[in-house]
XYZ file of C-alpha atoms in Angstrom:
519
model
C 31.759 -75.767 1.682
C 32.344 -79.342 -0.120
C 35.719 -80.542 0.586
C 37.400 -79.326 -3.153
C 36.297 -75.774 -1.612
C 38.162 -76.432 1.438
C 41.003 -77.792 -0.117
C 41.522 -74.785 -1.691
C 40.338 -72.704 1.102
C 43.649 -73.898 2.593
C 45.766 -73.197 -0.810
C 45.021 -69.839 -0.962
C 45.075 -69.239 2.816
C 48.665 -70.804 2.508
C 50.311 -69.087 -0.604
C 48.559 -65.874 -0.710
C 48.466 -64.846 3.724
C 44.706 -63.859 4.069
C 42.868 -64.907 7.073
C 40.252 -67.695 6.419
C 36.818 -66.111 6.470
C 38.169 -64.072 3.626
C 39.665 -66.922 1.501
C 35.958 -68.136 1.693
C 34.400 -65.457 0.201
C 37.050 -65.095 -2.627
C 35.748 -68.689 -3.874
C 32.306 -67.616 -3.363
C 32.771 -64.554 -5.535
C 34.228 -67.111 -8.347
C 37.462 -67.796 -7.508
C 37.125 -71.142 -7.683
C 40.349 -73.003 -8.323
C 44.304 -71.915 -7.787
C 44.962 -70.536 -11.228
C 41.734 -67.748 -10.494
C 43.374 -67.160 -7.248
C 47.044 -66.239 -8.492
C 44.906 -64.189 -11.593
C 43.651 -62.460 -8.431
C 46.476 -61.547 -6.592
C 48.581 -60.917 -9.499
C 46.399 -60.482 -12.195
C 49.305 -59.773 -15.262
C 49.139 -60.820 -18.933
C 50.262 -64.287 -17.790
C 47.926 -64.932 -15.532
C 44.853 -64.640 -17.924
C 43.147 -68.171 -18.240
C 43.875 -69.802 -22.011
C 40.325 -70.223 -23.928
C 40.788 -73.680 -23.191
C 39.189 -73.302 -20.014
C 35.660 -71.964 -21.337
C 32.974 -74.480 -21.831
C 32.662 -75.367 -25.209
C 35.318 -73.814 -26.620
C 36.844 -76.138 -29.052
C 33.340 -77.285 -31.049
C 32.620 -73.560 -31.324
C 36.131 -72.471 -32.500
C 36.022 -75.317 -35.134
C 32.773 -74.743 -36.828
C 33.613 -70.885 -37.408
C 36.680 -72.183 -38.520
C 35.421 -74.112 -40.690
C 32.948 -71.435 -42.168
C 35.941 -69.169 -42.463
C 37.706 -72.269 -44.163
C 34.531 -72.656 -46.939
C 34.049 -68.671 -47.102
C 30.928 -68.760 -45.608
C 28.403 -65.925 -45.048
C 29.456 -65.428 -41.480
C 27.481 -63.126 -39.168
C 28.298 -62.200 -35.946
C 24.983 -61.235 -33.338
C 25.377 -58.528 -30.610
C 23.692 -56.773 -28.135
C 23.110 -52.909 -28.154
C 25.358 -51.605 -25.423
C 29.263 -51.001 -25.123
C 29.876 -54.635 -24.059
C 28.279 -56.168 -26.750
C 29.496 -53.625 -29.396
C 32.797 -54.166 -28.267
C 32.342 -58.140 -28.588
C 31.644 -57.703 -31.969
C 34.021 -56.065 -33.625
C 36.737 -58.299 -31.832
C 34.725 -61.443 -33.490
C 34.338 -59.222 -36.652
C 38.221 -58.211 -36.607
C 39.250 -61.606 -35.735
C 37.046 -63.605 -38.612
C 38.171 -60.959 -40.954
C 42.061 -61.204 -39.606
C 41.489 -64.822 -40.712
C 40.334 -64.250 -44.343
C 36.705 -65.119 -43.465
C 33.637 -63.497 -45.064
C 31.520 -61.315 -41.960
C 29.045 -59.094 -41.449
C 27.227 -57.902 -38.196
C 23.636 -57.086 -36.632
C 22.901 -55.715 -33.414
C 19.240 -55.533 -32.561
C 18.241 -52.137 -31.841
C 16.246 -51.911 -27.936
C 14.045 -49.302 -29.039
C 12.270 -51.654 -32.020
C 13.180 -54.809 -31.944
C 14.254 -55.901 -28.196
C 16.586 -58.516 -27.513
C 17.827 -61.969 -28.732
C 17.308 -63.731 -32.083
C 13.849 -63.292 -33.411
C 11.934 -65.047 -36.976
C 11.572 -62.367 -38.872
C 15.419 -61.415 -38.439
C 16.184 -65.247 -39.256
C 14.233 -64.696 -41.910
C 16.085 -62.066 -43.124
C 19.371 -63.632 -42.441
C 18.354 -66.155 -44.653
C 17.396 -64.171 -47.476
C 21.205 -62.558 -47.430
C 22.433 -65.937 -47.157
C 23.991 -66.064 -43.774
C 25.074 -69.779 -43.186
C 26.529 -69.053 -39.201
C 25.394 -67.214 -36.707
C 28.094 -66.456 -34.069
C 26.467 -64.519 -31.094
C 28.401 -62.170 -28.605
C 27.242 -60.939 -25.735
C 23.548 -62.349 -26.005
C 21.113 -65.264 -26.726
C 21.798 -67.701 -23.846
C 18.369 -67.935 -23.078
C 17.387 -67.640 -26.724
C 16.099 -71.297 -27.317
C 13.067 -70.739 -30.018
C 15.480 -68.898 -32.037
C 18.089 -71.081 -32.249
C 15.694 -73.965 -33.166
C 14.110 -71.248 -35.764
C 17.695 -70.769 -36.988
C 18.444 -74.690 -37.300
C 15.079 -75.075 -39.476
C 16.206 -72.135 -41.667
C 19.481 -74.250 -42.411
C 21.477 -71.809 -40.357
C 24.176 -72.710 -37.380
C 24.378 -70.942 -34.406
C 27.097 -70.772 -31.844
C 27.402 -69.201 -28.985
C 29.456 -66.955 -26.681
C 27.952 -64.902 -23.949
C 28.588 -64.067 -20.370
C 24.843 -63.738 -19.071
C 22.775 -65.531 -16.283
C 21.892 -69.054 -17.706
C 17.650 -70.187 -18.001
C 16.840 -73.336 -16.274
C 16.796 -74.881 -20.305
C 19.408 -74.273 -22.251
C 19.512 -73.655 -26.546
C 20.996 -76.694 -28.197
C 23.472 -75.205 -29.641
C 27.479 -74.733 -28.818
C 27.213 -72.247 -25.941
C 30.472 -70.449 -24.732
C 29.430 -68.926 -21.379
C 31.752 -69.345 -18.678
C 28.624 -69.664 -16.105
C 28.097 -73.331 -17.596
C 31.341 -74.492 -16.250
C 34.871 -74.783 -17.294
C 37.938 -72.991 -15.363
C 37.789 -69.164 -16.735
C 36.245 -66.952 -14.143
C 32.738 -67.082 -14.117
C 31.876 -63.457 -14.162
C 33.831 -62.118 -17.114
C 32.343 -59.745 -19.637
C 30.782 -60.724 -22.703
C 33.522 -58.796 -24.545
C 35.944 -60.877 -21.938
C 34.323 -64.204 -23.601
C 34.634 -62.714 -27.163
C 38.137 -62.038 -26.799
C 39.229 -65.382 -25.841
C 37.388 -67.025 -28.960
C 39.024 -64.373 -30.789
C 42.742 -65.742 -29.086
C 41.709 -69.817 -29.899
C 41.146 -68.495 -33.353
C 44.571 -66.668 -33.802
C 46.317 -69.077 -32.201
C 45.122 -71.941 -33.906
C 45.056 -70.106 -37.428
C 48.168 -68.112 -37.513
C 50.460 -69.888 -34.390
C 49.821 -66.355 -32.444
C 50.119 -66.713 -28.459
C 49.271 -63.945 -26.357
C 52.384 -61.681 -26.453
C 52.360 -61.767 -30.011
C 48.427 -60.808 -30.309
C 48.786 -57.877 -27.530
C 52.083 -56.681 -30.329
C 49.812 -57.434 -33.402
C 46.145 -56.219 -32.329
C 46.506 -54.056 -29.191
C 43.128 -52.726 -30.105
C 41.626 -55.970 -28.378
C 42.969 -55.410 -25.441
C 41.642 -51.699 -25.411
C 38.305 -52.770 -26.065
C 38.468 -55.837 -23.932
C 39.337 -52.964 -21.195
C 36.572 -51.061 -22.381
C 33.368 -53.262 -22.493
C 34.409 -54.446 -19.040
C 34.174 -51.512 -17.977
C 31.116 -50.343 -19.221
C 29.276 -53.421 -18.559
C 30.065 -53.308 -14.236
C 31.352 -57.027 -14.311
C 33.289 -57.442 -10.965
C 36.418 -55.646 -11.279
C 39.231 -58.280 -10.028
C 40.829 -61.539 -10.929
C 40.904 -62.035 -15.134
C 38.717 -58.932 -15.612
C 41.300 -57.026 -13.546
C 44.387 -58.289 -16.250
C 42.329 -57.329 -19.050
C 41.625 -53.875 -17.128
C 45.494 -52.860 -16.326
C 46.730 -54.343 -19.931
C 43.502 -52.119 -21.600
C 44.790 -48.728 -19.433
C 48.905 -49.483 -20.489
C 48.108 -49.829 -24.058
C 45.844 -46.948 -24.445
C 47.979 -44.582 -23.487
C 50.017 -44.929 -26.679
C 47.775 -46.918 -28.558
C 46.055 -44.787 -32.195
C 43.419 -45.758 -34.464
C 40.976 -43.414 -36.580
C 38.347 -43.707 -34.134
C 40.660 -42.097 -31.563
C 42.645 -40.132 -34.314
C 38.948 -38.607 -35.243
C 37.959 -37.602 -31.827
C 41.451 -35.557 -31.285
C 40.617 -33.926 -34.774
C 37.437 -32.987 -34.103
C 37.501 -32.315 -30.256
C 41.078 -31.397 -29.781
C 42.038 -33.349 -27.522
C 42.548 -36.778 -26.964
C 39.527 -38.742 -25.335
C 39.921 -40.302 -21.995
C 38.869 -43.797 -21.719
C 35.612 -42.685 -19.890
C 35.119 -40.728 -23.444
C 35.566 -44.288 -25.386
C 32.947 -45.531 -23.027
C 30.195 -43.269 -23.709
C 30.969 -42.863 -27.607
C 30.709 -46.848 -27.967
C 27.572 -46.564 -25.362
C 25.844 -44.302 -27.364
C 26.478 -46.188 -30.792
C 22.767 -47.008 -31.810
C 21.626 -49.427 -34.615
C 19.176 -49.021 -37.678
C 18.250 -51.943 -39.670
C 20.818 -54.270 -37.508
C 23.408 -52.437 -38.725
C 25.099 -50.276 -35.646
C 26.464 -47.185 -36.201
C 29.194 -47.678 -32.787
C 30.673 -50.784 -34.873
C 30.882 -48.779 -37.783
C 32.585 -46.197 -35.866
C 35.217 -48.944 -34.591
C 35.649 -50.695 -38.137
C 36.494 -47.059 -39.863
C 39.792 -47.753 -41.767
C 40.775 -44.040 -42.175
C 39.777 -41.143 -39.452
C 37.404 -39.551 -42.290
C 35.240 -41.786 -42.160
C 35.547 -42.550 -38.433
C 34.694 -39.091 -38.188
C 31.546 -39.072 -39.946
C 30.419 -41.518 -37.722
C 31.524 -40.170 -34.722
C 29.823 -36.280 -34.568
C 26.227 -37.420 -34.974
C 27.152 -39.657 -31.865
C 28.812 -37.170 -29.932
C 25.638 -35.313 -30.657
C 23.396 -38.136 -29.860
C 25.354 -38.189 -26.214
C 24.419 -34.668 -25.631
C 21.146 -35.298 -26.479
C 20.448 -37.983 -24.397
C 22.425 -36.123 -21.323
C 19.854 -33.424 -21.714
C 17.385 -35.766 -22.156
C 17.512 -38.320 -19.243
C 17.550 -35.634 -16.895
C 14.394 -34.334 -17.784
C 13.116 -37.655 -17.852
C 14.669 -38.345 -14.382
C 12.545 -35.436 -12.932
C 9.218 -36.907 -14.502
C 10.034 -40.266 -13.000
C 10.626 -39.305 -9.414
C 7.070 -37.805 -9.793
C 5.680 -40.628 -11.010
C 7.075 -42.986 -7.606
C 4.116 -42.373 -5.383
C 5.085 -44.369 -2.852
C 8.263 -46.451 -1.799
C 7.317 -50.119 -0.214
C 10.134 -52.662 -0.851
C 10.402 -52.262 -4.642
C 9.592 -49.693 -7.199
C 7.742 -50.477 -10.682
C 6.528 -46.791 -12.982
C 5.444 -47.208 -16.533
C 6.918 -44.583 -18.272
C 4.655 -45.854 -21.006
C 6.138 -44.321 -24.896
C 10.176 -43.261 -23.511
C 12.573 -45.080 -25.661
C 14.476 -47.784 -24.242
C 17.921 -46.478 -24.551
C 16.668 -44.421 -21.392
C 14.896 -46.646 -18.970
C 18.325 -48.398 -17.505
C 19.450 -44.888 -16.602
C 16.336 -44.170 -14.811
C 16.293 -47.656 -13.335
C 19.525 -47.319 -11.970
C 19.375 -43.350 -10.757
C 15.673 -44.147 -8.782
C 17.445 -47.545 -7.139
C 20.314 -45.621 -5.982
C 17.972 -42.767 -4.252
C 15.858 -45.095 -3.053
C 17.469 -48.410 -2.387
C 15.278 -50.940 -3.549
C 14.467 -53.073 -6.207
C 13.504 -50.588 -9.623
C 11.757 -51.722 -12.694
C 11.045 -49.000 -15.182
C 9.015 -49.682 -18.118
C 8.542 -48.118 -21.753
C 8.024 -49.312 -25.450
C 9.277 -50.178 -28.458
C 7.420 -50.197 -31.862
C 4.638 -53.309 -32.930
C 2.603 -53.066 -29.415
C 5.649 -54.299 -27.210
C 6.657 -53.008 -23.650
C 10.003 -53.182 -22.408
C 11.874 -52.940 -19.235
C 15.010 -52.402 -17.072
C 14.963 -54.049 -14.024
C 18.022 -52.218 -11.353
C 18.589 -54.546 -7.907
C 20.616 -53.187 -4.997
C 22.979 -55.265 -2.900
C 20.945 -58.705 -1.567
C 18.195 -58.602 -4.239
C 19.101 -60.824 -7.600
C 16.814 -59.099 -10.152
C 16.637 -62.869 -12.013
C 14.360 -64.449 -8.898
C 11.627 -62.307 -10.284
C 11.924 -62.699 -13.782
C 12.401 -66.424 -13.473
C 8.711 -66.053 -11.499
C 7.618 -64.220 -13.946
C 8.591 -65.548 -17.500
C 5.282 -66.215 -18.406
C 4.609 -63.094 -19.119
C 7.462 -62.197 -21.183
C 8.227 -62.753 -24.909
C 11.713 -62.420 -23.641
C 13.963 -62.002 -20.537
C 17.763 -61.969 -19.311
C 20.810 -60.065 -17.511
C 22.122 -60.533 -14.394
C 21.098 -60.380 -10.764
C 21.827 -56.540 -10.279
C 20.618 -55.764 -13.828
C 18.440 -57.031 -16.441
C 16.223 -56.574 -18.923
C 12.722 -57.869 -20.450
C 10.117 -57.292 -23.143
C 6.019 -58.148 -23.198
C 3.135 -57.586 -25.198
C 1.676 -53.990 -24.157
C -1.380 -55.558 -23.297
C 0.077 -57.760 -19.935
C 1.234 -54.766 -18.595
C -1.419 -54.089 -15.902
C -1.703 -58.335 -14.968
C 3.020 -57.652 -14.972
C 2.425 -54.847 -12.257
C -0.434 -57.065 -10.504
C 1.571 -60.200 -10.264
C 5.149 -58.007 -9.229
C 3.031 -56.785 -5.744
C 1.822 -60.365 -4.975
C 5.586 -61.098 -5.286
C 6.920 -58.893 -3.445
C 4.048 -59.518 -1.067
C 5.413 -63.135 -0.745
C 9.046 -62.274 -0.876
C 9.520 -58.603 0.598
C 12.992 -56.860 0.395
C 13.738 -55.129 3.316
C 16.018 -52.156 2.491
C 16.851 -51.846 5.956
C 19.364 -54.188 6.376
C 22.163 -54.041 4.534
C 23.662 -56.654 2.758
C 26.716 -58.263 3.554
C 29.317 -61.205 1.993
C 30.427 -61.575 5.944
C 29.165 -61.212 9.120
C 31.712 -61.191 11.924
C 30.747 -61.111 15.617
C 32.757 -58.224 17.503
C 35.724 -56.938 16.141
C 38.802 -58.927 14.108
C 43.050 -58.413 14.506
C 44.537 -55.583 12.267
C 45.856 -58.740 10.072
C 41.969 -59.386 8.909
C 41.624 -55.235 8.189
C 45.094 -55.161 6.163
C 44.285 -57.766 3.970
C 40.518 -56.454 3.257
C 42.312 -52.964 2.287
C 44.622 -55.704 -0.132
C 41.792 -57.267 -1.828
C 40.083 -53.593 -2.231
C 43.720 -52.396 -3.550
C 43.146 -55.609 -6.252
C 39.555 -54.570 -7.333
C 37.469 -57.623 -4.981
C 34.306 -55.694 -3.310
C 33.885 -57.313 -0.420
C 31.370 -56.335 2.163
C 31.920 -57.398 5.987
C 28.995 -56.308 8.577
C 30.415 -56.118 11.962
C 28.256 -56.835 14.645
C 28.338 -56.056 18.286
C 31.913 -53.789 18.046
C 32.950 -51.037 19.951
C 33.641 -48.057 17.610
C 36.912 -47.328 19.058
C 37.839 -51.459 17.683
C 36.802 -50.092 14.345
C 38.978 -47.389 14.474
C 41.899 -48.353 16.092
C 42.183 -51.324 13.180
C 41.729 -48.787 10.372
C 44.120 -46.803 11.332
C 47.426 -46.394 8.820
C 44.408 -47.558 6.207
C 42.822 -45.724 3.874
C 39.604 -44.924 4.475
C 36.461 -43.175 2.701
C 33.863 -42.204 5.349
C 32.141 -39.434 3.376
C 29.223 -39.322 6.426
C 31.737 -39.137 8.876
C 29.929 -42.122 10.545
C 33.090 -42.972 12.438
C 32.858 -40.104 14.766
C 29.038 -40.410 15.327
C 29.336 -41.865 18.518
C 31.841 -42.560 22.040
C 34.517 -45.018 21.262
C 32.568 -47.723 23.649
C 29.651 -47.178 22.025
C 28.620 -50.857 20.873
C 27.189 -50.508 16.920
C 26.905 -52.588 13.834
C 29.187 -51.346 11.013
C 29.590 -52.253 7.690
C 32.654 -52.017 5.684
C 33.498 -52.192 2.039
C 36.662 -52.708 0.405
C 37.265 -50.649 -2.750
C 40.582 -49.301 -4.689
C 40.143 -46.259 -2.799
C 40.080 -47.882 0.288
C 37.916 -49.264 3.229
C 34.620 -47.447 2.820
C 32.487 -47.168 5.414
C 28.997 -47.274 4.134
C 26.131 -47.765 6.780
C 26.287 -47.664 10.873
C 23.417 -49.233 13.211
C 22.923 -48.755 16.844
């Protein structure tokens, strides 16, 4: 650690009473100044980090100002899933709260993959679209925003992703290039902030008076971070517990629709799926539509063809599922099937169900129309999906995500040189799935202090694995004891208290979960 790190090593050591080795990890898992750390331990409506601190912020926030200001065709870029849906209608609601002229397009996966591409620029040029504002996507996207610049069109911005090596030269709000907001928040974490500079520097709002005048942000804030598996603590944990209070009295004709038609109001894991399953056609997405509905009639004519679409695809990926497993021959230290024509609304399912039963690194391909493959790539703990991608970006037309999941399209045709170059990879760089991955490693046992305050940082949404080596099972137990304590295998009774074992332990709002046990 550099001596900054250290320095506040000692701060939160000091203020917050958590042994050392932990207050390490905390700044290794982003917490990286005081203001993240008190978001962390008290993570309340006050503690969220002002826009201020995102990179960028204040040339982005004034050009889309200033297209608001010269009613500019404004459109705003997303990224088929919940998290980028989400981000867009907070930029759509917040451009629109403003007085500003905008329209949306989410690229659908299953035809026209990811980022900005010509022939949508093209496009956006014939309708006359003078600023591009992305959400969610388009960090790596550096041919399209040079496209876009030639067209006569700006482009800013905001996303939450994994950054290239080269960078678009554009504006680019992503907390990963710097600044002081936590590194790891959603893309729909990223879009809401923008959406609270432009408020507050348009109508004087601050962030009481936008949680009394839009609530619906916050729900959706809640919502794509969620969906989108973005670690679940410091700001992403405020925008979680304010997202959960408000939407149990918050209304709209999206949820005033779904109690009409269902008869009953939907939970949030209902929201989740609905906004999931909102597919696009022609850029135009039918999830967003469902969200922008100003009267539950027409909310509701959007939302049964996607509550039918979800059981549909329920029926569907588990048929698919079964075809899958018998199409992995054989597990070495990573798993690659071509599932050649499935759509690609299915293959991160699949991706993520085969890594889970099988524990290492999944990459599941299928296609999309115009001779183009496409993949999900799923990553347990200790693998980062990017290493690979990075290796192999050659290959693709385009790539991004994060280390436990991402994405990336090629021409059908590299296919079988992809799955040749992925074994001399792993050849080179083999994942063993043996050993499991840990933030700590601690030699013997530590006091009941170190076990209470990894139950606190479980109880505050920080996953935080700690491998115990060389302990005596009775240790183990005598420290969890008064804790909660998931041990679903019942691995703590496996062997004689002396019995000397390596352990690893995983803090979690439930509790301390015990999740693997080595003699």
């Amino acid at each position: 650690m550099g001596k900054s790190d250290e320095g506040l090593k000692e701060q939160i050591v000091e203020k917050f009473n958590i042994p050392e080795e932990l207050a390490e990890v905390l700044i290794k898992k982003g917490v990286t100044n005081i203001d993240l750390a008190e978001a962390t331990f008290n993570p309340v409506l006050e503690n969220l980090q002002p826009p201020s601190t995102l990179p960028n912020l204040y040339p982005a926030v004034d050009r889309i100002l200033r297209g608001v200001g010269k009613k500019e065709n404004i459109l705003v870029f997303g990224h088929e899933d919940a998290d980028g849906i989400t981000s867009t209608v907070i930029l759509l609601k917040a451009i629109k709260q403003l007085g500003g002229n905008a329209s949306h397009y989410i690229p659908s996966k299953k035809n026209e993959g990811y980022g900005l591409q010509p022939e949508t620029i093209d496009e956006f040029k014939r309708r006359g679209v003078q600023l591009i504002v992305t959400v969610d996507s388009c960090s790596s996207c550096i041919e399209g925003v040079e496209y876009a610049k030639k067209a006569g069109i700006d482009v800013v911005i905001t996303d939450h992703h994994e950054l290239p090596d080269i960078l678009p030269d554009t504006y680019i709000v992503n907390p990963k290039v710097g600044g002081g907001s936590f590194r790891y928040l959603a893309g729909v974490g990223v879009s809401f902030k923008v959406a609270w500079e432009l408020l507050k520097l348009k109508l004087g709002w601050d962030l009481n008076e936008m949680r009394n005048n839009l609530p619906e942000f916050f729900v959706l804030t809640m919502v794509g971070t969620i969906a989108d598996r973005v670690p679940p603590f410091c700001e992403n944990r405020i925008f979680i517990n304010e997202g959960r209070k408000l939407f149990d009295w918050f209304n709209s004709p999206y949820l005033k629709a779904y109690e009409s038609y269902k008869k009953q109001k939907p939970s949030i894991e209902n929201l989740i799926s609905i906004i999931s399953a909102g597919k696009s056609t022609n850029g135009e997405n039918v999830g967003v539509k469902l969200l922008m509905a100003q009267d539950p009639a027409d909310a509701e004519e959007y939302l049964i063809p996607i509550l039918d679409a979800i059981d549909k695809w329920q029926k569907t990926t588990q048929e698919l599922l079964e075809e899958a497993k018998k199409r992995v021959k054989r597990v070495r230290d990573y798993i690659v099937i071509d599932m050649e024509n499935v759509e690609p609304q299915y293959l991160g399912f699949l991706a993520s169900q085969l890594k889970d039963a099988y524990g290492v690194p999944t990459i599941v391909l299928g296609r999309k129309s115009g001779g183009k493959a496409v993949a999900e790539v799923r990553a347990p703990y200790g693998f980062n999906s990017l290493d690979v991608l990075n290796e192999l970006s050659h290959l693709f037309i385009d790539y991004g995500g994060h280390a436990p999941a991402s994405g990336f399209s090629l021409d059908e045709c590299d296919v079988p040189e992809l799955i040749e170059e992925l074994e001399i990879y792993f050849k080179n760089n083999p994942f063993n799935p043996g050993m499991p991955y840990s933030d700590l490693e601690v030699n013997g046992s530590k006091n009941k202090f170190f076990f209470e305050s990894l139950a606190r940082l479980g109880e505050l949404g920080v996953d935080l694995r700690v491998l115990f080596k060389g302990v005596k099972l009775g240790e183990i137990k005598e420290n969890l004891k008064g804790l909660s304590v998931i041990d679903t295998e019942s691995l703590l009774d496996l062997y004689p208290a002396d019995k000397s074992v390596a352990i690893l332990l995983v803090s979690s709002p439930q509790g301390i979960r015990v999740e693997k046990l080595l003699v």
